[in-house]
Amino acid sequence: MTHAASPARSDLPLVKVKSLRKSYGDHVVLDNVNFEVESGKVVCIIGPSGSGKSTFLRCLNHLEKPDSGEIWIDGQPMGFQLKNQRLYELPEHKIAQQRARMGMVFQHFNLFPHLSVLDNITEGPVQVQRVAKAQARQRAMQLLERVGLADKAHQYPSQLSGGQRQRVAIARAVAMNPLFVLFDEPTSALDPELVGEVLSVMADLAREGMTMLVVTHEMTFAREVADQVVFMADGGIVETGTPEAIFTRPTQQRTQQFLQRVL
Ligand code: ADP
Ligand code: MG
């Protein structure tokens, strides 16, 4: 029996995090974080600077190694393997394989500067997934069409605006057919007039059913696009709920204080 590229097993949460803890030296950055995301949902993570949001995303893709706790992606332990009821860290190539199932979009675009827009998008599918070049280029052109940049296919990142680069970064993440996409403040480095075009591409992606975890300060986006909002502060999840619940009747004082400052 063959397995299709990426459909999730719908009976399980796509991402499950249990009792996650991460510290740097004696500074505990994440403590007892429990979290689940179902396939097809958009989760926005909000919270003050330094609350551990980036560290949390980096633990999900094992760019940071948690001190303890479990992370399950589509029913498989991320970074670890379960043997005789103990978790052992997986070898680096296995971790890389799992990481390739998640798309990532960061604040700074991290496009390959020496590659054209088109080649930035086909690089992963061709080099990592061994997709035929012609097929990868065809898919890349479709994705560029979707993010409104088909006419930029043969330009280089340095010739694009920040908003255009970030839209290419999103197309590049999606080209790998990820199970979900992690976004870490994708619009924070952009000039204000370029934020909207990136958020609109993200909203399209959400509408198409992509599972997304988005760390953002864009409260309007969180309110309109998220299925679930997570408020983090001081290394933990303080409160989580629908956008309606979090933005109109937060139960925790910490959440109320934060929202008063940012709204
Ligand atoms: P956020 O993304 O919510 O702003 P971060 O996850 O970046 O928060 O950081 C959470 C805390 O962890 C901060 O106090 C930060 O200084 C600390 N931190 C993050 N990365 C490192 C690191 N590599 N080494 C030491 N401390 C770190
Ligand atoms: Mg951060």
Short mmCIF file of C-alpha atoms and ligand atoms in Angstrom, two decimals:
data_model
loop_
_atom_site.label_atom_id
_atom_site.label_comp_id
_atom_site.label_asym_id
_atom_site.label_seq_id
_atom_site.Cartn_x
_atom_site.Cartn_y
_atom_site.Cartn_z
CA MET A 1 0.00 0.00 0.00
CA THR A 2 1.30 3.44 -0.81
CA HIS A 3 0.87 6.53 1.30
CA ALA A 4 -0.18 9.84 -0.20
CA ALA A 5 2.13 12.77 0.38
CA SER A 6 0.66 14.47 3.37
CA PRO A 7 -2.97 13.93 4.33
CA ALA A 8 -3.36 14.03 8.05
CA ARG A 9 -4.91 11.23 10.07
CA SER A 10 -8.10 12.98 10.92
CA ASP A 11 -8.85 11.09 14.13
CA LEU A 12 -5.86 12.65 15.91
CA PRO A 13 -4.89 16.24 16.59
CA LEU A 14 -2.32 17.20 13.99
CA VAL A 15 -0.08 18.72 16.64
CA LYS A 16 -0.11 17.65 20.25
CA VAL A 17 2.17 19.03 22.94
CA LYS A 18 2.29 17.59 26.45
CA SER A 19 3.98 19.17 29.47
CA LEU A 20 6.60 20.94 27.38
CA ARG A 21 9.43 22.54 29.29
CA LYS A 22 12.38 24.50 27.93
CA SER A 23 15.01 26.46 29.77
CA TYR A 24 18.22 28.30 28.95
CA GLY A 25 20.54 27.73 31.89
CA ASP A 26 18.41 28.37 34.95
CA HIS A 27 15.99 30.60 33.02
CA VAL A 28 12.81 28.59 32.47
CA VAL A 29 11.35 29.93 29.23
CA LEU A 30 8.48 27.46 28.75
CA ASP A 31 6.91 25.60 31.60
CA ASN A 32 4.23 22.93 31.40
CA VAL A 33 2.86 23.94 27.99
CA ASN A 34 -0.02 21.76 26.78
CA PHE A 35 -1.44 22.35 23.37
CA GLU A 36 -3.35 20.74 20.51
CA VAL A 37 -4.18 21.76 16.97
CA GLU A 38 -6.63 19.94 14.76
CA SER A 39 -6.06 19.61 11.06
CA GLY A 40 -7.40 22.53 9.02
CA LYS A 41 -7.43 24.98 11.93
CA VAL A 42 -5.72 28.32 12.26
CA VAL A 43 -4.24 29.06 15.68
CA CYS A 44 -2.94 32.54 16.44
CA ILE A 45 -0.49 32.86 19.31
CA ILE A 46 -0.41 36.28 20.89
CA GLY A 47 1.40 37.66 23.92
CA PRO A 48 4.03 40.09 25.10
CA SER A 49 7.57 40.07 23.83
CA GLY A 50 9.76 37.59 25.70
CA SER A 51 6.86 35.34 26.67
CA GLY A 52 8.29 32.32 24.85
CA LYS A 53 6.27 32.36 21.61
CA SER A 54 9.24 31.93 19.28
CA THR A 55 10.84 29.37 21.55
CA PHE A 56 7.59 27.40 21.46
CA LEU A 57 7.52 27.34 17.63
CA ARG A 58 11.21 26.43 17.56
CA CYS A 59 10.54 23.50 19.91
CA LEU A 60 7.82 22.26 17.55
CA ASN A 61 10.30 21.90 14.71
CA HIS A 62 13.11 20.84 17.06
CA LEU A 63 15.30 23.82 16.23
CA GLU A 64 15.29 24.03 20.02
CA LYS A 65 15.50 20.86 22.03
CA PRO A 66 12.97 20.80 24.88
CA ASP A 67 14.15 19.86 28.38
CA SER A 68 11.16 17.57 28.76
CA GLY A 69 7.66 16.96 27.52
CA GLU A 70 6.32 15.40 24.36
CA ILE A 71 5.55 16.74 20.92
CA TRP A 72 3.49 14.66 18.53
CA ILE A 73 3.06 15.59 14.90
CA ASP A 74 0.38 13.67 13.04
CA GLY A 75 0.63 10.88 15.58
CA GLN A 76 4.43 10.60 15.47
CA PRO A 77 6.75 11.84 18.20
CA MET A 78 8.74 14.84 16.96
CA GLY A 79 12.44 14.70 17.64
CA PHE A 80 12.04 11.62 19.77
CA GLN A 81 11.11 8.03 19.36
CA LEU A 82 9.25 5.95 21.84
CA LYS A 83 11.00 2.72 22.82
CA ASN A 84 10.19 0.58 25.85
CA GLN A 85 8.03 3.46 27.07
CA ARG A 86 10.97 5.89 27.05
CA LEU A 87 11.64 8.71 24.62
CA TYR A 88 14.99 8.74 22.83
CA GLU A 89 16.20 11.58 20.62
CA LEU A 90 16.08 10.68 16.93
CA PRO A 91 19.13 10.96 14.66
CA GLU A 92 19.50 14.29 12.86
CA HIS A 93 18.40 12.97 9.44
CA LYS A 94 15.15 11.67 10.92
CA ILE A 95 14.54 15.00 12.60
CA ALA A 96 15.18 16.74 9.28
CA GLN A 97 12.61 14.46 7.63
CA GLN A 98 10.01 15.41 10.19
CA ARG A 99 10.93 19.07 9.95
CA ALA A 100 10.39 18.93 6.18
CA ARG A 101 6.73 18.14 6.87
CA MET A 102 6.23 21.60 8.40
CA GLY A 103 6.44 24.83 6.50
CA MET A 104 8.10 27.77 8.21
CA VAL A 105 7.82 31.48 7.58
CA PHE A 106 9.83 33.85 9.73
CA GLN A 107 10.05 37.56 10.34
CA HIS A 108 13.08 37.85 8.08
CA PHE A 109 12.45 36.27 4.79
CA ASN A 110 15.44 33.94 4.58
CA LEU A 111 15.09 33.57 0.83
CA PHE A 112 18.19 32.32 -0.98
CA PRO A 113 19.63 35.59 -2.37
CA HIS A 114 21.52 33.94 -5.25
CA LEU A 115 18.44 32.12 -6.58
CA SER A 116 15.60 33.55 -8.63
CA VAL A 117 12.13 33.65 -7.11
CA LEU A 118 11.18 30.54 -9.10
CA ASP A 119 14.31 28.65 -8.04
CA ASN A 120 13.73 29.61 -4.41
CA ILE A 121 10.41 27.81 -4.60
CA THR A 122 11.55 24.74 -6.55
CA GLU A 123 14.75 24.19 -4.51
CA GLY A 124 13.08 22.20 -1.70
CA PRO A 125 10.78 20.05 -3.85
CA VAL A 126 13.61 19.22 -6.29
CA GLN A 127 16.53 18.77 -3.87
CA VAL A 128 14.74 17.35 -0.84
CA GLN A 129 11.64 15.67 -2.23
CA ARG A 130 13.14 14.61 -5.59
CA VAL A 131 10.24 16.08 -7.54
CA ALA A 132 10.98 16.34 -11.28
CA LYS A 133 12.18 19.82 -12.17
CA ALA A 134 9.51 20.54 -14.79
CA GLN A 135 6.77 19.50 -12.39
CA ALA A 136 8.24 21.58 -9.57
CA ARG A 137 8.42 24.64 -11.82
CA GLN A 138 4.83 24.19 -12.92
CA ARG A 139 3.67 23.97 -9.30
CA ALA A 140 5.84 26.96 -8.35
CA MET A 141 4.22 29.05 -11.09
CA GLN A 142 0.77 28.09 -9.82
CA LEU A 143 1.77 29.12 -6.31
CA LEU A 144 3.25 32.41 -7.55
CA GLU A 145 -0.03 33.02 -9.34
CA ARG A 146 -1.86 32.45 -6.06
CA VAL A 147 0.29 34.95 -4.16
CA GLY A 148 0.04 37.44 -7.02
CA LEU A 149 3.67 37.31 -8.11
CA ALA A 150 3.74 35.29 -11.31
CA ASP A 151 5.39 38.23 -13.08
CA LYS A 152 8.32 38.15 -10.61
CA ALA A 153 9.31 34.52 -11.22
CA HIS A 154 12.63 35.40 -12.83
CA GLN A 155 13.62 38.23 -10.53
CA TYR A 156 15.92 37.92 -7.52
CA PRO A 157 14.92 38.53 -3.88
CA SER A 158 16.90 41.79 -3.78
CA GLN A 159 14.64 43.16 -6.54
CA LEU A 160 11.47 42.64 -4.50
CA SER A 161 9.80 44.63 -1.75
CA GLY A 162 9.63 43.13 1.74
CA GLY A 163 5.98 42.24 1.28
CA GLN A 164 6.72 40.50 -2.03
CA ARG A 165 9.60 38.57 -0.47
CA GLN A 166 7.38 37.39 2.34
CA ARG A 167 4.75 36.25 -0.18
CA VAL A 168 7.46 34.27 -1.97
CA ALA A 169 8.49 32.78 1.39
CA ILE A 170 4.90 31.64 1.90
CA ALA A 171 4.75 30.12 -1.61
CA ARG A 172 8.05 28.38 -0.89
CA ALA A 173 6.73 26.89 2.35
CA VAL A 174 3.53 25.68 0.67
CA ALA A 175 5.45 24.14 -2.25
CA MET A 176 6.68 21.40 0.08
CA ASN A 177 3.07 20.25 0.74
CA PRO A 178 3.52 20.65 4.47
CA LEU A 179 1.17 19.22 7.06
CA PHE A 180 0.98 22.72 8.50
CA VAL A 181 2.79 26.02 8.36
CA LEU A 182 4.42 27.86 11.28
CA PHE A 183 4.57 31.64 11.02
CA ASP A 184 6.67 33.66 13.45
CA GLU A 185 5.67 37.31 13.23
CA PRO A 186 5.65 37.24 9.43
CA THR A 187 4.72 40.90 9.10
CA SER A 188 6.67 42.45 11.99
CA ALA A 189 9.63 43.52 9.87
CA LEU A 190 7.51 45.08 7.12
CA ASP A 191 6.69 48.69 6.43
CA PRO A 192 3.07 49.23 7.48
CA GLU A 193 1.80 49.65 3.93
CA LEU A 194 3.12 46.17 3.02
CA VAL A 195 1.54 44.27 5.90
CA GLY A 196 -1.90 43.93 4.30
CA GLU A 197 -0.76 42.08 1.17
CA VAL A 198 0.98 39.42 3.29
CA LEU A 199 -1.94 39.00 5.68
CA SER A 200 -4.28 38.67 2.72
CA VAL A 201 -2.19 35.82 1.26
CA MET A 202 -2.24 34.16 4.69
CA ALA A 203 -6.00 34.56 4.94
CA ASP A 204 -6.37 32.93 1.49
CA LEU A 205 -4.23 30.03 2.63
CA ALA A 206 -6.38 29.63 5.73
CA ARG A 207 -9.54 29.63 3.62
CA GLU A 208 -8.07 26.86 1.47
CA GLY A 209 -7.85 24.71 4.59
CA MET A 210 -4.16 24.94 5.47
CA THR A 211 -3.42 24.26 9.12
CA MET A 212 -1.51 27.27 10.44
CA LEU A 213 0.17 28.32 13.69
CA VAL A 214 0.73 32.03 13.59
CA VAL A 215 2.61 34.11 16.14
CA THR A 216 1.40 37.62 15.46
CA HIS A 217 0.76 41.09 16.83
CA GLU A 218 -1.90 41.67 14.17
CA MET A 219 -4.97 41.46 16.37
CA THR A 220 -7.42 42.12 13.53
CA PHE A 221 -5.99 39.17 11.63
CA ALA A 222 -6.20 36.96 14.74
CA ARG A 223 -9.75 38.03 15.30
CA GLU A 224 -10.91 37.48 11.74
CA VAL A 225 -8.91 34.45 10.61
CA ALA A 226 -8.08 32.36 13.68
CA ASP A 227 -10.21 29.44 14.82
CA GLN A 228 -8.38 29.53 18.13
CA VAL A 229 -6.35 32.20 19.90
CA VAL A 230 -3.67 31.31 22.42
CA PHE A 231 -2.48 33.96 24.84
CA MET A 232 1.02 33.30 26.16
CA ALA A 233 2.75 35.14 28.96
CA ASP A 234 5.69 34.34 31.20
CA GLY A 235 6.47 31.04 29.55
CA GLY A 236 3.05 29.51 29.61
CA ILE A 237 -0.35 29.45 27.99
CA VAL A 238 -2.46 31.73 30.15
CA GLU A 239 -5.68 31.37 28.25
CA THR A 240 -6.96 29.93 24.99
CA GLY A 241 -10.29 30.15 23.23
CA THR A 242 -12.14 31.35 20.18
CA PRO A 243 -11.21 34.86 18.99
CA GLU A 244 -14.62 35.96 20.21
CA ALA A 245 -13.96 34.65 23.72
CA ILE A 246 -10.39 35.94 24.00
CA PHE A 247 -11.05 39.39 22.57
CA THR A 248 -14.43 40.15 24.07
CA ARG A 249 -14.50 38.26 27.37
CA PRO A 250 -11.05 37.12 28.46
CA THR A 251 -11.23 35.43 31.84
CA GLN A 252 -7.67 36.07 33.01
CA GLN A 253 -6.48 39.42 34.28
CA ARG A 254 -3.15 38.95 32.50
CA THR A 255 -4.98 38.62 29.18
CA GLN A 256 -7.16 41.64 29.88
CA GLN A 257 -4.12 43.77 30.70
CA PHE A 258 -2.32 42.73 27.52
CA LEU A 259 -5.33 43.36 25.31
CA GLN A 260 -5.93 46.77 26.87
CA ARG A 261 -2.41 47.73 25.88
CA VAL A 262 -2.52 46.47 22.30
CA LEU A 263 -6.10 47.06 21.16
P1 ADP B 1 8.90 35.82 22.25
O1 ADP B 1 9.04 35.17 20.91
O2 ADP B 1 7.58 35.60 22.89
O3 ADP B 1 9.27 37.27 22.23
P2 ADP B 1 11.20 34.19 22.92
O4 ADP B 1 10.74 32.79 22.77
O5 ADP B 1 12.01 34.76 21.82
O6 ADP B 1 9.94 35.12 23.25
O7 ADP B 1 12.05 34.32 24.24
C1 ADP B 1 11.57 33.89 25.49
C2 ADP B 1 12.66 34.10 26.52
O8 ADP B 1 13.74 33.23 26.25
C3 ADP B 1 13.23 35.51 26.54
O9 ADP B 1 13.49 35.86 27.87
C4 ADP B 1 14.53 35.36 25.77
O10 ADP B 1 15.47 36.29 26.20
C5 ADP B 1 14.95 33.95 26.12
N1 ADP B 1 15.72 33.31 25.03
C6 ADP B 1 15.29 33.04 23.79
N2 ADP B 1 16.23 32.42 23.05
C7 ADP B 1 17.30 32.27 23.87
C8 ADP B 1 18.61 31.71 23.72
N3 ADP B 1 18.99 31.13 22.55
N4 ADP B 1 19.44 31.74 24.77
C9 ADP B 1 19.05 32.28 25.95
N5 ADP B 1 17.85 32.85 26.16
C10 ADP B 1 16.98 32.84 25.15
MG MG B 2 9.44 35.98 19.03
#
